[in-house]
Short mmCIF file of C-alpha atoms in Angstrom, two decimals:
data_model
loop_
_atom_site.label_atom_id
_atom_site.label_comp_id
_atom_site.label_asym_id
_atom_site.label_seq_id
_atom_site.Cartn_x
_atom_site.Cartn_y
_atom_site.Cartn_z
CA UNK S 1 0.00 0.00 0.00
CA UNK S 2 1.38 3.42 -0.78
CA UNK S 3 1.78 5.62 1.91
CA UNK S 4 -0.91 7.82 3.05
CA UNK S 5 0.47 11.06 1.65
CA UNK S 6 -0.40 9.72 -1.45
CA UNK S 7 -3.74 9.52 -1.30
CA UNK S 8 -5.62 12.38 -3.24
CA UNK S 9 -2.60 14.55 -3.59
CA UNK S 10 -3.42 17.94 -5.23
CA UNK S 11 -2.85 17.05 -8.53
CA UNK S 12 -5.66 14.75 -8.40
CA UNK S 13 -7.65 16.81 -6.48
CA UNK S 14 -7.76 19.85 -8.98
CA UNK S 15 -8.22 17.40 -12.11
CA UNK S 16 -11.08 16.29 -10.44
CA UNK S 17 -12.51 19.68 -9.58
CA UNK S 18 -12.12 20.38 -13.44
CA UNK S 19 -13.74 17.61 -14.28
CA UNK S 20 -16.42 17.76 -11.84
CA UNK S 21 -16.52 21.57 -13.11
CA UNK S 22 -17.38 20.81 -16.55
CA UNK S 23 -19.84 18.34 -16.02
CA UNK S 24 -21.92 20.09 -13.43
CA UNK S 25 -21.98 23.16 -16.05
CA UNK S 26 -23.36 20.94 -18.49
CA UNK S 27 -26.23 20.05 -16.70
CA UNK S 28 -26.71 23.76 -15.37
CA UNK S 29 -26.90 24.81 -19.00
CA UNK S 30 -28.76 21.87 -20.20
CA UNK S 31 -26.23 20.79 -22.14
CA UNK S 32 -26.00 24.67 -23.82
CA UNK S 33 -29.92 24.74 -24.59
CA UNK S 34 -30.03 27.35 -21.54
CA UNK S 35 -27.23 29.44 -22.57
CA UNK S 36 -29.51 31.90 -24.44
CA UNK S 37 -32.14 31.95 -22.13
CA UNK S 38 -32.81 35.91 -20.82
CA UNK S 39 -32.42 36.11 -16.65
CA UNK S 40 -35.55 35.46 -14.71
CA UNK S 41 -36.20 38.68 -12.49
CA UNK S 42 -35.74 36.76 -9.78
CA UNK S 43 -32.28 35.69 -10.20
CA UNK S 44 -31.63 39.61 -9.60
CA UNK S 45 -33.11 39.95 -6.35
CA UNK S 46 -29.70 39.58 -4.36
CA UNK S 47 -28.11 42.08 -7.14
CA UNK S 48 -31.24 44.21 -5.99
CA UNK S 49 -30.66 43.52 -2.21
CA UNK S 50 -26.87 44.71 -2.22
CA UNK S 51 -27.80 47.61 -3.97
CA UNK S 52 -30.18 48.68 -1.23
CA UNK S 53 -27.80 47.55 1.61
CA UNK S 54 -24.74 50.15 0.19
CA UNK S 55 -27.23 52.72 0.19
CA UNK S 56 -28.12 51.70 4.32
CA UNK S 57 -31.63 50.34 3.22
CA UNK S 58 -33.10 46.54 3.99
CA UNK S 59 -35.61 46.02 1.24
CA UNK S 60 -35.25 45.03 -2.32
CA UNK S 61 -36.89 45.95 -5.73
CA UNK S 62 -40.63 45.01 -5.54
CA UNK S 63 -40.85 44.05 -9.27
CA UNK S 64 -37.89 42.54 -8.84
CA UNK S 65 -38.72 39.95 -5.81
CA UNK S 66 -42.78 39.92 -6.79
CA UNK S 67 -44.60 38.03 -4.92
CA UNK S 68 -41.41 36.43 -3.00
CA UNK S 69 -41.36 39.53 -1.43
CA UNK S 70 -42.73 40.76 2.42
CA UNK S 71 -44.65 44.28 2.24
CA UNK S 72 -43.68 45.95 5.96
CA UNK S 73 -43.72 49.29 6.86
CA UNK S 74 -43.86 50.55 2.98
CA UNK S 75 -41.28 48.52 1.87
CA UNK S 76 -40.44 45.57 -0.02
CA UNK S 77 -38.37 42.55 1.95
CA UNK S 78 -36.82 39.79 1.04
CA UNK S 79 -36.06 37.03 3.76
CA UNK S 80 -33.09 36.03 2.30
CA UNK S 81 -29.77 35.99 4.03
CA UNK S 82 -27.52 38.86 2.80
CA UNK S 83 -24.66 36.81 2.27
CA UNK S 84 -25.51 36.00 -1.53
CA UNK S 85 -25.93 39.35 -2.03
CA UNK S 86 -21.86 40.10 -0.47
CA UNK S 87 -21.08 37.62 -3.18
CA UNK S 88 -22.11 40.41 -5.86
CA UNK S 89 -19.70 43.08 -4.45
CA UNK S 90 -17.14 42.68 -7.73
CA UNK S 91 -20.13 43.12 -10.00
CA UNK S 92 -19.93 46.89 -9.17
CA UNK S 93 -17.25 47.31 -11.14
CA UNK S 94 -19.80 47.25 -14.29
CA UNK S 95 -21.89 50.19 -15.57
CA UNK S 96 -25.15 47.84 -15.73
CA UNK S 97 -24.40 45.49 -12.73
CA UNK S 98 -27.76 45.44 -11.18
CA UNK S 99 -28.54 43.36 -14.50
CA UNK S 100 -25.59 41.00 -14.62
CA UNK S 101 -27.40 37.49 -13.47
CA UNK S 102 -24.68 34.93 -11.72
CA UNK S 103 -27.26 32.93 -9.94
CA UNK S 104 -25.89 29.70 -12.01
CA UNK S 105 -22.21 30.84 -11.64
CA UNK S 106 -22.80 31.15 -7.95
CA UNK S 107 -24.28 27.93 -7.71
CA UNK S 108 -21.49 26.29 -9.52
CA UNK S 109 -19.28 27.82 -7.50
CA UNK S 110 -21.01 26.71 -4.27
CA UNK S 111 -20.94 23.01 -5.31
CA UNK S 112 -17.02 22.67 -6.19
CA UNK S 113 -16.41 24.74 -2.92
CA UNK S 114 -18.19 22.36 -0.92
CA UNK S 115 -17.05 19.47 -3.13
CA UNK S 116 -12.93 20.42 -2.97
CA UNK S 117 -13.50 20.68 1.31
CA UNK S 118 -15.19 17.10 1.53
CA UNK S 119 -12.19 15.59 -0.83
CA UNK S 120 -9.76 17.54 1.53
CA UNK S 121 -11.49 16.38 4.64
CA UNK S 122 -11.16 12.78 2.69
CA UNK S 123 -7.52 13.37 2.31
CA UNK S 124 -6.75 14.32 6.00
CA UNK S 125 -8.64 11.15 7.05
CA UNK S 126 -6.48 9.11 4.96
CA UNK S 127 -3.01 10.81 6.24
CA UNK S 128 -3.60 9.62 9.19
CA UNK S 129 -4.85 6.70 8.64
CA UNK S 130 -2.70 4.43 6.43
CA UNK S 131 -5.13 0.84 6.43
CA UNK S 132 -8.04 2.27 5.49
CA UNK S 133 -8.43 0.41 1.82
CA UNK S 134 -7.90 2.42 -1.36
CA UNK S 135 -10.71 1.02 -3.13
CA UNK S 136 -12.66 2.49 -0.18
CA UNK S 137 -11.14 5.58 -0.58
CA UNK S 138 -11.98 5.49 -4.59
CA UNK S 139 -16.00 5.08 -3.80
CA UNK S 140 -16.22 7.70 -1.10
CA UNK S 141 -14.85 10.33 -3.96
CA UNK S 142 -17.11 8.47 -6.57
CA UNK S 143 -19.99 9.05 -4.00
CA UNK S 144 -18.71 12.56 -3.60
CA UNK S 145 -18.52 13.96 -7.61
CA UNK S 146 -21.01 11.83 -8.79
CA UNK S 147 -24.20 11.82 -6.21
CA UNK S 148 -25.96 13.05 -3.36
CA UNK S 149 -25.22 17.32 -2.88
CA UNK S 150 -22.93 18.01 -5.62
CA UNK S 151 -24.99 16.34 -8.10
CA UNK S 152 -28.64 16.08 -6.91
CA UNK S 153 -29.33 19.88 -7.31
CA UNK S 154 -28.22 21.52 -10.52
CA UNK S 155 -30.63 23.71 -11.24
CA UNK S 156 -29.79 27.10 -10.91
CA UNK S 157 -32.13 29.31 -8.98
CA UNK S 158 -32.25 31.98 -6.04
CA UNK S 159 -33.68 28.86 -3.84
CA UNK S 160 -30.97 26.68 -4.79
CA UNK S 161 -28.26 29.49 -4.44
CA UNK S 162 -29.37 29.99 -0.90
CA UNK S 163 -29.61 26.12 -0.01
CA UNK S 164 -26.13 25.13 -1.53
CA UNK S 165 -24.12 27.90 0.22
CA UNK S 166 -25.65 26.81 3.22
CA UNK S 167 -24.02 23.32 2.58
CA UNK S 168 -20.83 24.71 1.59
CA UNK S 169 -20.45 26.19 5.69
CA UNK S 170 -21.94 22.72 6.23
CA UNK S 171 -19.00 21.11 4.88
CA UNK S 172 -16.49 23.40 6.10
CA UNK S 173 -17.73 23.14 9.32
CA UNK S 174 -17.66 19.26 8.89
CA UNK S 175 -14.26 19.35 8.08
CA UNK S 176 -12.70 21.35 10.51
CA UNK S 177 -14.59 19.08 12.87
CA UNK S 178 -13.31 16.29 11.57
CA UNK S 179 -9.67 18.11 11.70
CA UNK S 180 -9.66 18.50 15.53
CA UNK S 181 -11.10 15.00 15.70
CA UNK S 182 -7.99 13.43 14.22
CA UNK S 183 -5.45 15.62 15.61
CA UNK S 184 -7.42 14.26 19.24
CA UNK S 185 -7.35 18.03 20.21
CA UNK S 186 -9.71 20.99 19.52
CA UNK S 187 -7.63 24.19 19.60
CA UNK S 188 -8.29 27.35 18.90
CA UNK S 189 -8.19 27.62 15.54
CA UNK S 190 -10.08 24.63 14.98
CA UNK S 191 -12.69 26.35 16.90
CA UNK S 192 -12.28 29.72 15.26
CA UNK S 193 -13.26 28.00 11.88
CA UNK S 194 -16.01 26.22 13.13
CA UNK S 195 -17.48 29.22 14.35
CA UNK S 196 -16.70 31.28 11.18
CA UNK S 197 -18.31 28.52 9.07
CA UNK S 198 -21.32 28.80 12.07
CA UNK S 199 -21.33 32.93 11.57
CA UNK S 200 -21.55 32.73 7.88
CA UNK S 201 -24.60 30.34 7.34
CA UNK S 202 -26.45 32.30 10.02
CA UNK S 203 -26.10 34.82 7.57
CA UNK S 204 -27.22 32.48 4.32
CA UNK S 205 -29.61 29.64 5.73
CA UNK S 206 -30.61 30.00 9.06
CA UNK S 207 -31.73 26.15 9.28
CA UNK S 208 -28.43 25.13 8.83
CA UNK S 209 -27.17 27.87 11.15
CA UNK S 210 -29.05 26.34 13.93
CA UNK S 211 -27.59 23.02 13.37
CA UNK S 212 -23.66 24.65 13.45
CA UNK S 213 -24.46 26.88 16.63
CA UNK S 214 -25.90 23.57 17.87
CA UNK S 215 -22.88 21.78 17.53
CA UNK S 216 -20.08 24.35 18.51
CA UNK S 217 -22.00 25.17 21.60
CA UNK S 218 -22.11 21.86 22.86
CA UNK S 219 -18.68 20.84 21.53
CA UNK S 220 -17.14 24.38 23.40
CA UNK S 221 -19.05 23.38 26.61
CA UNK S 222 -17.33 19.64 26.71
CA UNK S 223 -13.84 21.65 25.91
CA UNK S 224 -14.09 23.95 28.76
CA UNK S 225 -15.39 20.62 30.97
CA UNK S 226 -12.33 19.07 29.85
CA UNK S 227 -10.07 22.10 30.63
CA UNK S 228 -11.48 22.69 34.06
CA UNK S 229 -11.17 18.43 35.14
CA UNK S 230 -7.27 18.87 34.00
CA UNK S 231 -7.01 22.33 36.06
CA UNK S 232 -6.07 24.31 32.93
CA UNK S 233 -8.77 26.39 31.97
CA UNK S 234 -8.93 26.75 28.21
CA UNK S 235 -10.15 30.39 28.37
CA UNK S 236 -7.74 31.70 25.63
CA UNK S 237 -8.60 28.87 23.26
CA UNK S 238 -12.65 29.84 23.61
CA UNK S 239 -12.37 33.31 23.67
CA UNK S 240 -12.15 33.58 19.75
CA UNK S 241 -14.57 31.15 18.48
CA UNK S 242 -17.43 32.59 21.01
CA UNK S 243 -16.08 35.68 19.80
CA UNK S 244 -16.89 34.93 16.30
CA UNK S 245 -20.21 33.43 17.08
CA UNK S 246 -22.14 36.53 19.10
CA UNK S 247 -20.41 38.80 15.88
CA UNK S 248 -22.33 37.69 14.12
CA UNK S 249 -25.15 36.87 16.02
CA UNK S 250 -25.38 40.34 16.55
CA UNK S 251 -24.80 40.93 12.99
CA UNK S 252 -27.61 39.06 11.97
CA UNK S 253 -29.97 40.80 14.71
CA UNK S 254 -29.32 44.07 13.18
CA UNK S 255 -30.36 42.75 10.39
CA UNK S 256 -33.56 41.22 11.63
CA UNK S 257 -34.12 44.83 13.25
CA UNK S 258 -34.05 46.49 10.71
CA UNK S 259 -35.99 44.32 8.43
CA UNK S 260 -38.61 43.21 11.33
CA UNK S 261 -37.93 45.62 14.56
CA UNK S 262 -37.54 42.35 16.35
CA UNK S 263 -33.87 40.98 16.13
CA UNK S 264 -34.93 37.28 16.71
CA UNK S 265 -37.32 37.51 13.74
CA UNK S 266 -36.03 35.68 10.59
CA UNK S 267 -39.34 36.10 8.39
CA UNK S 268 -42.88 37.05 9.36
CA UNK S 269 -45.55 35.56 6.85
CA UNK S 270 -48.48 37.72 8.21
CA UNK S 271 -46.41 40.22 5.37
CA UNK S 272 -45.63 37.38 2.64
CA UNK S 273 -47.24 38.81 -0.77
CA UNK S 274 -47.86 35.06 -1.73
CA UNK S 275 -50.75 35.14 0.75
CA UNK S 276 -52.85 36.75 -1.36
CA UNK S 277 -52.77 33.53 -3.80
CA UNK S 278 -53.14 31.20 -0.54
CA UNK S 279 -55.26 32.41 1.87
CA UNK S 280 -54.86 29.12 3.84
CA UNK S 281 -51.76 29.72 4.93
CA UNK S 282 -51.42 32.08 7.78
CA UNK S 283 -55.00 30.27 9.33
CA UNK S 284 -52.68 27.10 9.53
CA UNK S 285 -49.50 28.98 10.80
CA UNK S 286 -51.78 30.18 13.06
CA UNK S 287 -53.03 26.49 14.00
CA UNK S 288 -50.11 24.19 13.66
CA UNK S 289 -46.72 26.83 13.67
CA UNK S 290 -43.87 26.65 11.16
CA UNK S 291 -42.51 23.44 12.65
CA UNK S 292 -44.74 21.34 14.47
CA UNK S 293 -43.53 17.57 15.32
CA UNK S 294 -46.92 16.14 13.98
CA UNK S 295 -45.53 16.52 10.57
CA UNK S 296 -42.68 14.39 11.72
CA UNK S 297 -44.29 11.08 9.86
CA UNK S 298 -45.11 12.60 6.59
CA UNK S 299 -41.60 14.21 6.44
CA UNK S 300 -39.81 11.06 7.11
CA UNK S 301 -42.44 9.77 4.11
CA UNK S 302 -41.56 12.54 2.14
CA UNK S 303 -37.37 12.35 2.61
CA UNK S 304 -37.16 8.62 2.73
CA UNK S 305 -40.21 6.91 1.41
CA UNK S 306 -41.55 9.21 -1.01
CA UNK S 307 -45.13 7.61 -1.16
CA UNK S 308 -46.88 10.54 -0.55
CA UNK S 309 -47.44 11.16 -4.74
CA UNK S 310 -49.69 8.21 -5.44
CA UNK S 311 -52.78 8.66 -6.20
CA UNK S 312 -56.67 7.09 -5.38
CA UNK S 313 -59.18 5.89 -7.40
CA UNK S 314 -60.55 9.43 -7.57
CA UNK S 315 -57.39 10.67 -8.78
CA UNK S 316 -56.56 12.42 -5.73
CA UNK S 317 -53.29 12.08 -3.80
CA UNK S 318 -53.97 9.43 -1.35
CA UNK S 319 -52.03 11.51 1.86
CA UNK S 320 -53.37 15.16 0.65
CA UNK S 321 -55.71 15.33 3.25
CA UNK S 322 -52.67 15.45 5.80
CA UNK S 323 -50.72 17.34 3.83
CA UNK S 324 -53.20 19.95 3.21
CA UNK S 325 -53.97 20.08 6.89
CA UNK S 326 -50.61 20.38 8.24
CA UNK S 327 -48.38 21.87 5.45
CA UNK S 328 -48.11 24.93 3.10
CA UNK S 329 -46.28 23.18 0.21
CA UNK S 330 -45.28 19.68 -0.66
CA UNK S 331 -43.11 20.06 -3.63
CA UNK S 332 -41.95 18.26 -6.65
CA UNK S 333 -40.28 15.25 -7.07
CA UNK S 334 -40.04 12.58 -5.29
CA UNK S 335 -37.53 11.54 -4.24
CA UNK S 336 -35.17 9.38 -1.39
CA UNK S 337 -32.14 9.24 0.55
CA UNK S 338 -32.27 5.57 0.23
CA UNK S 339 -31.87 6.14 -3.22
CA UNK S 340 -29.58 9.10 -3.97
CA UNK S 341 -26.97 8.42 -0.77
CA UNK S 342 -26.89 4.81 -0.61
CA UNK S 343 -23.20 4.62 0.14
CA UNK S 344 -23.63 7.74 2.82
CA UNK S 345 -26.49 6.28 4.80
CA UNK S 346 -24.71 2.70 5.43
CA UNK S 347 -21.22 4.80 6.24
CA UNK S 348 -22.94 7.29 8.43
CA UNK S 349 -24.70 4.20 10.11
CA UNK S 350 -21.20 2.70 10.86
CA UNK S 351 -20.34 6.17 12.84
CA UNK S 352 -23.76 6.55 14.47
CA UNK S 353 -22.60 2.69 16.11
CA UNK S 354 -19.24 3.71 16.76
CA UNK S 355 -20.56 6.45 18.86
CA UNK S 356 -21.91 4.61 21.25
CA UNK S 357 -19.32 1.43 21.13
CA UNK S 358 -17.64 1.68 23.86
CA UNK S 359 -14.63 -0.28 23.07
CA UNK S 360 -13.83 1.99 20.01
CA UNK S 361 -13.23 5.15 20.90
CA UNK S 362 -12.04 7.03 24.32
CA UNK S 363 -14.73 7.91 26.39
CA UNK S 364 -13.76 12.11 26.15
CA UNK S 365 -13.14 11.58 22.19
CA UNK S 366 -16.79 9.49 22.00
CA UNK S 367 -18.49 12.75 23.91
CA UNK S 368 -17.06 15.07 21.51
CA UNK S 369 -18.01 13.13 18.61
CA UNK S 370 -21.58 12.72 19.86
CA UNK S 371 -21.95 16.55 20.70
CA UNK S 372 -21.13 17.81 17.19
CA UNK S 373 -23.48 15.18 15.92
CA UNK S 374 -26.43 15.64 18.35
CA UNK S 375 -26.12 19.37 17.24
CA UNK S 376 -25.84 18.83 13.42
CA UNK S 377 -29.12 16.24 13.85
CA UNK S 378 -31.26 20.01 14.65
CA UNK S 379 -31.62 20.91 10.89
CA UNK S 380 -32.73 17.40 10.00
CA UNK S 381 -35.31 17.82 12.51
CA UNK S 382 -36.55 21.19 11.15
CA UNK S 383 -37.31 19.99 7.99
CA UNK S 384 -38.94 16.88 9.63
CA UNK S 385 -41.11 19.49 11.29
CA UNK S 386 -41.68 22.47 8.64
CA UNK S 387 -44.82 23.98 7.25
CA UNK S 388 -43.07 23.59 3.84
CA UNK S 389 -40.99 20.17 2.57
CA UNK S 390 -39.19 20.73 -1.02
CA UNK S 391 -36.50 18.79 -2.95
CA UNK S 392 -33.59 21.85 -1.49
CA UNK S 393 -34.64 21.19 1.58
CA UNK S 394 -32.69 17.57 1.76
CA UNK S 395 -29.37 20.08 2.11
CA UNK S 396 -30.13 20.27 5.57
CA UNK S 397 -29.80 16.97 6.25
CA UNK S 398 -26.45 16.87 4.54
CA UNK S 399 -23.80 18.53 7.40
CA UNK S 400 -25.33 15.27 10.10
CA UNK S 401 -25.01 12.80 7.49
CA UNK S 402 -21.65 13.21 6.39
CA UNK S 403 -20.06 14.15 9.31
CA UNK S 404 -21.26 10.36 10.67
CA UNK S 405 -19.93 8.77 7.18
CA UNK S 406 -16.50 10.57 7.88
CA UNK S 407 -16.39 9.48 11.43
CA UNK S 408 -17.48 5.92 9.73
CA UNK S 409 -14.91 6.13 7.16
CA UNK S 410 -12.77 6.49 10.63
CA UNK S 411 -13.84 3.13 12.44
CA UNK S 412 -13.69 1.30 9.44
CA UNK S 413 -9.55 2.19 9.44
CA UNK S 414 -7.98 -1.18 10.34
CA UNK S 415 -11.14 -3.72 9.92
CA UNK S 416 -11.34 -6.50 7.74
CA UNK S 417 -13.35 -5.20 4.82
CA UNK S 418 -11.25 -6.19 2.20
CA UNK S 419 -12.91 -9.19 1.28
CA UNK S 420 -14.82 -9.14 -2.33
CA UNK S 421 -18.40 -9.20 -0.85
CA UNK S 422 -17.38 -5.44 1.26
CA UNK S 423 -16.25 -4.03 -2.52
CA UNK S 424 -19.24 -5.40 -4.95
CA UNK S 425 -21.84 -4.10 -1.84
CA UNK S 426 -19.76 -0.86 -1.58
CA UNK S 427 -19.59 -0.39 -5.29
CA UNK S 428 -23.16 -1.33 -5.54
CA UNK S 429 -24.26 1.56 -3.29
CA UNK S 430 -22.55 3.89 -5.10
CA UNK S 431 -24.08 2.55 -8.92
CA UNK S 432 -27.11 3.26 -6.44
CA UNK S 433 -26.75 6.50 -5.24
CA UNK S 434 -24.94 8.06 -8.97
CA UNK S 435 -28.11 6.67 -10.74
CA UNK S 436 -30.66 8.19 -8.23
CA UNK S 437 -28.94 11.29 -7.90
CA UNK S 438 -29.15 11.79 -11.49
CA UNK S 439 -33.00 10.71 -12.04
CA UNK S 440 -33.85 12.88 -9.06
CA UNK S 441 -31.62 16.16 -10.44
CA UNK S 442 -33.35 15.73 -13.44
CA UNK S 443 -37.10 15.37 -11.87
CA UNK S 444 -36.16 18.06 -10.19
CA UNK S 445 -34.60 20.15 -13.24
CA UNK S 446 -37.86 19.68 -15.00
CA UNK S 447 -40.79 20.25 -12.07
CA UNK S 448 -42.35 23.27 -11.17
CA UNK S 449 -41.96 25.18 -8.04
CA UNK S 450 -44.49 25.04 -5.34
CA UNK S 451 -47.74 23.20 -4.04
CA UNK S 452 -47.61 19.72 -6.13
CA UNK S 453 -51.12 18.90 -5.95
CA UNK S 454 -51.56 21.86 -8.56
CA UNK S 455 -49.77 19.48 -10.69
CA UNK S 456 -50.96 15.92 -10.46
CA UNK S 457 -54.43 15.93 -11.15
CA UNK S 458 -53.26 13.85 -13.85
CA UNK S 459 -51.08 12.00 -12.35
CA UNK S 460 -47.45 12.20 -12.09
CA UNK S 461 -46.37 10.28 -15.49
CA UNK S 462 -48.48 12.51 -17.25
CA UNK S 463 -46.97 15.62 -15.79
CA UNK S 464 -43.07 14.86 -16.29
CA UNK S 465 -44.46 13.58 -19.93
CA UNK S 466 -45.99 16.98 -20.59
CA UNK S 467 -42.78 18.50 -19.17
CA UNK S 468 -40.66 17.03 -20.89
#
């Protein structure tokens, strides 16, 4: 076996982020039948956002956001975090920026960031880890390029945008997670990119945001236990990571102040213009909240066993009386982890058991493990629980599953997995998850945006006929 520095050395990893490069673009341009098409308005709504927050305003262009848009206090809001809109700073440069649309460059750009830190965080595993198989190593970057959230949402949009960026803090916080992990210390700057990667997604997607704050909390509170049982107080090495966090907690309650007057307000639908089209919706925010865990059972449907499309004799869904009941919007397609992650799920199933295996890990390391994970598990839960389940919500789920495959990847280091049954089941996982990824990317490519019902009266093969 060659040694571990050898594994995914940068040579190999900028090919593949060429590669990957290329063929994501193709499908982002549909194969170049998009490259003419004229910029939907509301790919300029973050163009539109920066240009109101240089000039010290909070809103956005109402014909720009339409009916996306929150009408407070004689002015147009859009609940989006700022931080695409930072990401449009160099387009000032141009005479005719606010008309410049990089919504599918951005997007791009947000899946081979987050796909160059989870082939990093594969390479710093390996380092230090020479018996972990190489044909092991092969499939997890397969998995990686080819499926689950590099692959299984190219379609550029404002909602994607939002969603991927969100996964790209996901990942970085992943990583430097798994950094401290293997170096069996977290110091402080370790920490101080954890809470960066934290910060920024509570300025992009706050449902991710939750999930990093989560984690870092919990993971900062067994650090200072730890400190205090060997009598050396780690105050220096949490000083800059909490540091980082209330910046930009207070950062982000400006924000909310001056978009809401209440800082711990991310988006107030009593304002939504979209109510106007559904007048159900604020009597059942009203009712049942924007997460309530009732939904729990139909999201785990939805995510995992998407059943909730057939259809009755009638030609009605057979689950839209619950869905109606408890949920704004139940989008289009259907889709499964079981399907697009194959290869994740079974890895991240191997570090949810060596969690709690005793014999595996050191008690301390175990506990620190378990605290990132038991915070990264909050997003998961919010979409289990939201008023609203789409396709870009399965991001969120993202950050908890792959930081258990990488601490699977770990316990597998030094097992006997090398026999030909471990590769052809491996292998077969990934076939799995490249092929699923792909069907659902493209379901969800061609589907429309919003409440699905409006869509299937007849029936879903009909619909993605007509589509296509």
């Amino acid at each position: 076996m060659k040694t571990p520095a050898t594994v995914l050395p940068d040579r190999h990893i900028v090919a593949i982020l060429i590669f990957a490069a290329l063929y994501y673009l193709l499908f982002l341009m549909d194969f170049g039948h998009g490259f003419q098409q004229p910029p939907k308005q509301l790919d300029l709504v973050f163009n539109s956002m920066l240009d109101h927050l240089v000039r010290g305003r909070f809103g956005v262009d109402p014909a720009i956001v339409g009916l996306e848009g929150f009408t407070r206090n004689g002015q147009v809001i859009a609940y989006w975090g700022v931080f695409p809109a930072l990401l449009r700073i160099p387009l000032m440069v141009f005479d005719r920026w606010l008309e410049i649309d990089v919504t599918l460059w951005s997007c791009l750009a947000a899946i081979l960031v987050a796909l160059f830190v989870k082939l990093w965080t594969v390479r710093i595993i390996c380092a230090d880890n020479a018996d972990i198989p190489r044909w092991l190593v092969a499939a997890v970057v397969v998995m990686f390029v080819f499926s689950g959230a590099q692959m299984g949402y190219l379609r550029a949009s404002v909602f994607q945008e939002v969603c991927l960026w969100g996964g790209v803090f996901g990942s970085v916080f992943v990583a430097a997670a798994m950094r401290g992990i293997i170096a069996r210390q977290f110091g402080g700057g370790v920490l101080a990119v954890m809470a960066l990667a934290a910060g920024l997604s509570l300025l992009t997607r706050v449902s991710i945001a939750v999930g990093l704050y989560a984690g870092i909390g919990l993971l900062l509170a067994v650090v200072a236990i730890r400190s205090l049982r060997n009598g050396r107080p780690a105050w220096r090495t949490l000083v800059l990571p909490i540091a980082i966090l209330v910046m930009f907690i207070l950062i982000c309650g400006f924000i909310n102040l001056q978009r809401w007057d209440n800082p711990l307000t991310f988006a107030d639908y009593n304002f939504y213009k979209f109510n106007v089209q559904f007048p159900d919706r604020l009597p059942r925010t009203r009712i049942y909240g924007l997460f309530n865990l009732e939904r729990i059972p139909f999201g785990l449907m939805y995510f995992f066993v998407p059943a909730w499309f057939l259809q009755n004799g009638a030609g009605q869904l057979v689950f839209a009386a619950t869905h109606i009941r408890l949920m704004d919007v139940v989008e289009l397609p259907p889709s499964s982890f079981l399907l697009t992650d194959a290869l994740l799920l079974l890895l991240a199933a191997v570090g949810a058991r060596a969690l709690v295996d005793r014999s595996t890990i050191r008690t301390f390391d175990r506990i620190e493990r378990a605290m990132i994970a038991l915070g990264l598990l909050a997003p998961p839960l919010l979409m289990l629980t939201a008023i609203s389940m789409t396709y870009r919500y399965r991001i969120d789920f993202y950050p908890f599953f792959e930081f258990l495959a990488f601490v699977g990847v770990l316990a597998l280091a030094g097992k006997r997995i090398d026999s030909p049954a471990w590769r052809r089941s491996v292998w077969a996982l990934v076939v799995v998850g490249v092929i699923g990824s792909h069907v659902s990317m493209a379901l969800y490519r061609m589907a429309d945006f919003g409440p699905a019902q409006n869509y299937l009266q007849r029936g879903i093969v009909r619909y993605y006929g007509d589509q296509v």
